[in-house]
Amino acid sequence: MSDLTPFPVAARWPAQYPDRIQLYSFPTPNGVKVSIALEELDLPYEAHAINIGKNESWTPEFLALNPNGKIPAIIDPNGPGGKPIALFESGAILLYLADKTGRLIPSDRTRYYETVQWVFFQMASVGPMFGQLGFFHKFAGREIADKRPLERYRDESRRLLGVLDQRLAGRKWIMGDDYTIADISLLGWVRNLIGFYEARDLVGFDTFGNVAAWLERGLARPAVQKGLNIPPRP
């Protein structure tokens, strides 16, 4: 039996299956990246809903796991050398899960690092820009009379969609025929942009045909459909 007692988060959100990977998350674009990967890899895991609407990610127990106070985070009781490992930041978790299983990332070292660069593209560019656009288009930022911030994030989001569209020209997935963590890192964000953020027309999404076709292929995957709703919203 795995011992999770060293982790305060396990006291607040007890594990029913402590031998499994423990996922602490919420179904946001960042959160679902890890649940989708776990489903794709068919790894045993247990999901705990960290309700960000109730600021549960800022509780002392969660901050002991992730000092950045953001979802998702994991504890793998069977980490490197058979010892538990706790990780936060979704990109790092995706890379860890890919390395742990030898799947969802190419074994060729050149293509390996090329995949990682597209994960970083999401983390450093797509996620922050799309998130800010959502704030100024749908949430409190829309009440700001000065529309220059909205226009700035709209234009940058369009540029990033163009980068992605160019990359996907003649490719089924970001890495060609290989579906990888690069696709998983991006799918939720693009879906959120045109769905939850209601910015489809704002960014002219339908002009990015390669991205639209890629998104449709990605959302059709059973593991993606399941992972998008894990953990279920309370």
Coordinates of C-alpha atoms in Angstrom, one line a residue:
M1 CA 0.0 0.0 0.0
S2 CA 1.4 3.4 -1.0
D3 CA 1.8 6.0 1.7
L4 CA 0.6 9.4 0.8
T5 CA 0.7 10.8 4.4
P6 CA 3.7 13.0 3.7
F7 CA 1.5 15.0 1.3
P8 CA -0.9 17.4 3.1
V9 CA -3.1 17.5 0.0
A10 CA -4.0 13.8 0.6
A11 CA -5.5 14.6 4.0
R12 CA -7.9 17.2 2.5
W13 CA -8.7 15.1 -0.6
P14 CA -8.2 11.5 0.6
A15 CA -7.2 8.8 -1.8
Q16 CA -9.5 5.8 -2.3
Y17 CA -6.8 4.2 -4.4
P18 CA -3.4 5.4 -3.1
D19 CA -1.5 3.1 -5.4
R20 CA -2.7 5.1 -8.4
I21 CA -1.6 8.4 -9.8
Q22 CA -3.4 11.1 -7.9
L23 CA -4.7 13.9 -10.1
Y24 CA -5.7 17.2 -8.5
S25 CA -7.4 19.3 -11.1
F26 CA -10.5 21.0 -12.6
P27 CA -11.8 20.8 -16.2
T28 CA -10.1 23.9 -17.6
P29 CA -7.9 24.0 -20.6
N30 CA -4.8 23.4 -18.4
G31 CA -6.5 20.8 -16.2
V32 CA -7.9 18.6 -19.0
K33 CA -4.5 18.2 -20.6
V34 CA -3.4 15.8 -17.9
S35 CA -6.7 13.9 -17.7
I36 CA -6.6 13.5 -21.5
A37 CA -3.1 12.2 -21.4
L38 CA -3.9 9.8 -18.6
E39 CA -6.8 8.5 -20.6
E40 CA -4.8 8.1 -23.8
L41 CA -2.1 6.2 -21.9
D42 CA -4.6 4.1 -20.0
L43 CA -2.7 4.7 -16.7
P44 CA -4.6 4.0 -13.5
Y45 CA -5.4 7.2 -11.7
E46 CA -7.7 8.9 -9.3
A47 CA -9.1 12.4 -9.9
H48 CA -9.8 14.9 -7.2
A49 CA -11.7 18.1 -8.1
I50 CA -10.0 21.2 -6.9
N51 CA -12.8 23.8 -7.2
I52 CA -11.1 26.9 -8.4
G53 CA -14.4 28.7 -8.2
K54 CA -14.1 28.3 -4.4
N55 CA -10.4 29.1 -4.4
E56 CA -9.5 25.6 -3.2
S57 CA -6.2 25.8 -5.1
W58 CA -5.1 28.5 -2.6
T59 CA -5.7 26.3 0.5
P60 CA -2.5 25.4 2.5
E61 CA -2.9 21.7 1.6
F62 CA -2.9 22.4 -2.2
L63 CA -0.2 25.0 -1.9
A64 CA 2.0 22.5 -0.2
L65 CA 1.8 20.5 -3.4
N66 CA 1.9 23.4 -5.9
P67 CA 3.3 26.6 -4.5
N68 CA 2.0 28.4 -7.7
G69 CA -1.6 27.7 -6.6
K70 CA -2.7 26.6 -10.1
I71 CA -4.2 23.4 -11.3
P72 CA -3.3 20.7 -12.3
A73 CA -0.9 18.8 -10.1
I74 CA -0.2 15.1 -9.6
I75 CA 1.4 12.7 -7.1
D76 CA 2.7 9.5 -8.7
P77 CA 3.3 7.0 -5.8
N78 CA 5.4 5.0 -8.2
G79 CA 7.8 7.6 -9.6
P80 CA 11.4 7.3 -10.6
G81 CA 13.1 4.5 -8.6
G82 CA 9.8 3.5 -7.2
K83 CA 9.6 6.6 -5.0
P84 CA 6.7 9.0 -5.0
I85 CA 7.0 12.2 -7.1
A86 CA 4.8 15.3 -6.9
L87 CA 4.6 17.6 -9.9
F88 CA 2.9 20.8 -10.9
E89 CA 2.7 22.7 -14.2
S90 CA 0.8 20.9 -16.9
G91 CA 3.6 20.8 -19.5
A92 CA 6.0 19.2 -17.0
I93 CA 3.4 16.6 -16.1
L94 CA 2.7 15.8 -19.8
L95 CA 6.4 15.3 -20.4
Y96 CA 6.8 13.2 -17.3
L97 CA 3.9 10.9 -18.3
A98 CA 5.3 10.5 -21.8
D99 CA 8.7 9.7 -20.5
K100 CA 7.2 7.3 -17.9
T101 CA 5.4 5.3 -20.6
G102 CA 7.5 5.8 -23.7
R103 CA 4.4 6.9 -25.5
L104 CA 2.9 10.1 -26.9
I105 CA 6.4 11.4 -27.7
P106 CA 8.8 10.2 -30.4
S107 CA 11.8 8.2 -29.4
D108 CA 14.0 9.9 -32.0
R109 CA 15.8 12.6 -30.0
T110 CA 15.4 15.3 -32.7
R111 CA 11.7 14.7 -33.0
Y112 CA 11.5 14.4 -29.2
Y113 CA 12.8 17.9 -28.7
E114 CA 10.7 19.2 -31.6
T115 CA 7.6 17.9 -29.8
V116 CA 8.7 19.5 -26.5
Q117 CA 9.1 22.9 -28.3
W118 CA 5.4 22.8 -29.4
V119 CA 4.4 22.0 -25.8
F120 CA 6.3 25.1 -24.8
F121 CA 4.6 27.0 -27.6
Q122 CA 1.3 26.3 -25.9
M123 CA 2.6 27.1 -22.4
A124 CA 4.5 30.3 -23.3
S125 CA 2.2 31.7 -26.0
V126 CA -1.1 30.1 -26.7
G127 CA -2.3 29.6 -23.2
P128 CA -1.4 33.1 -21.8
M129 CA -2.7 34.9 -25.0
F130 CA -6.0 33.0 -25.3
G131 CA -6.6 33.3 -21.6
Q132 CA -6.1 37.1 -21.7
L133 CA -8.4 37.4 -24.8
G134 CA -11.0 35.5 -22.9
F135 CA -10.8 37.9 -20.0
F136 CA -11.2 41.0 -22.2
H137 CA -13.8 39.4 -24.5
K138 CA -16.1 37.5 -22.1
F139 CA -15.3 38.3 -18.5
A140 CA -14.7 41.5 -16.5
G141 CA -12.4 43.0 -19.0
R142 CA -15.1 43.5 -21.5
E143 CA -16.4 46.3 -19.3
I144 CA -13.2 48.3 -19.9
A145 CA -13.9 51.2 -22.2
D146 CA -10.4 51.2 -23.7
K147 CA -10.5 48.4 -26.2
R148 CA -6.8 48.4 -27.0
P149 CA -6.0 45.5 -24.6
L150 CA -8.7 43.4 -26.3
E151 CA -7.4 44.3 -29.8
R152 CA -3.8 43.5 -28.7
Y153 CA -4.8 40.0 -27.5
R154 CA -7.1 39.5 -30.5
D155 CA -4.3 40.2 -32.9
E156 CA -1.8 38.1 -31.1
S157 CA -4.3 35.2 -30.9
R158 CA -4.8 35.5 -34.6
R159 CA -1.0 35.4 -35.2
L160 CA -0.7 32.3 -33.0
L161 CA -3.5 30.6 -34.9
G162 CA -1.6 31.4 -38.1
V163 CA 1.6 29.8 -36.7
L164 CA -0.4 26.7 -35.8
D165 CA -2.2 26.7 -39.1
Q166 CA 1.1 26.8 -41.0
R167 CA 2.5 24.0 -38.9
L168 CA -0.5 21.8 -39.6
A169 CA -0.4 22.3 -43.4
G170 CA -0.1 18.8 -44.8
R171 CA 0.0 17.3 -41.4
K172 CA -2.6 15.3 -39.5
W173 CA -1.1 16.2 -36.1
I174 CA 1.5 18.6 -34.9
M175 CA 4.2 16.0 -35.4
G176 CA 2.8 14.6 -38.7
D177 CA 1.3 11.2 -38.4
D178 CA 2.2 10.9 -34.7
Y179 CA -0.4 12.1 -32.1
T180 CA 1.7 13.5 -29.2
I181 CA 1.6 15.5 -26.0
A182 CA 2.0 18.6 -28.3
D183 CA -1.5 18.0 -29.6
I184 CA -2.9 17.3 -26.1
S185 CA -1.4 20.5 -24.8
L186 CA -3.1 22.6 -27.5
L187 CA -6.5 21.0 -28.0
G188 CA -8.2 22.3 -24.9
W189 CA -7.1 25.8 -25.5
V190 CA -8.2 26.0 -29.1
R191 CA -11.6 24.4 -28.1
N192 CA -12.0 26.9 -25.3
L193 CA -11.2 29.9 -27.5
I194 CA -14.0 29.3 -29.9
G195 CA -16.4 27.7 -27.4
F196 CA -16.3 28.9 -23.8
Y197 CA -14.6 32.2 -24.7
E198 CA -17.0 32.7 -27.6
A199 CA -14.3 34.3 -29.7
R200 CA -14.7 32.3 -33.0
D201 CA -15.8 35.3 -35.0
L202 CA -13.5 37.7 -33.2
V203 CA -10.4 35.9 -34.3
G204 CA -11.7 34.7 -37.6
F205 CA -11.3 31.1 -36.7
D206 CA -12.9 29.7 -39.8
T207 CA -10.1 31.2 -41.9
F208 CA -7.7 28.7 -40.3
G209 CA -8.8 25.6 -42.0
N210 CA -5.9 23.4 -41.0
V211 CA -6.5 24.2 -37.3
A212 CA -10.2 23.6 -37.6
A213 CA -9.7 20.2 -39.2
W214 CA -7.1 19.2 -36.6
L215 CA -9.4 20.3 -33.8
E216 CA -12.2 18.2 -35.2
R217 CA -9.9 15.2 -35.4
G218 CA -8.7 15.7 -31.9
L219 CA -12.1 16.1 -30.3
A220 CA -13.3 12.9 -32.0
R221 CA -10.8 10.8 -30.0
P222 CA -12.6 8.9 -27.2
A223 CA -9.9 9.7 -24.6
V224 CA -10.2 13.4 -25.4
Q225 CA -14.0 13.3 -25.1
K226 CA -13.7 11.6 -21.7
G227 CA -10.8 13.6 -20.4
L228 CA -12.5 16.9 -21.1
N229 CA -14.9 16.3 -18.2
I230 CA -12.4 14.9 -15.7
P231 CA -12.7 15.6 -12.8
P232 CA -16.4 16.3 -13.1
R233 CA -17.4 19.8 -12.0
P234 CA -19.1 19.7 -8.6

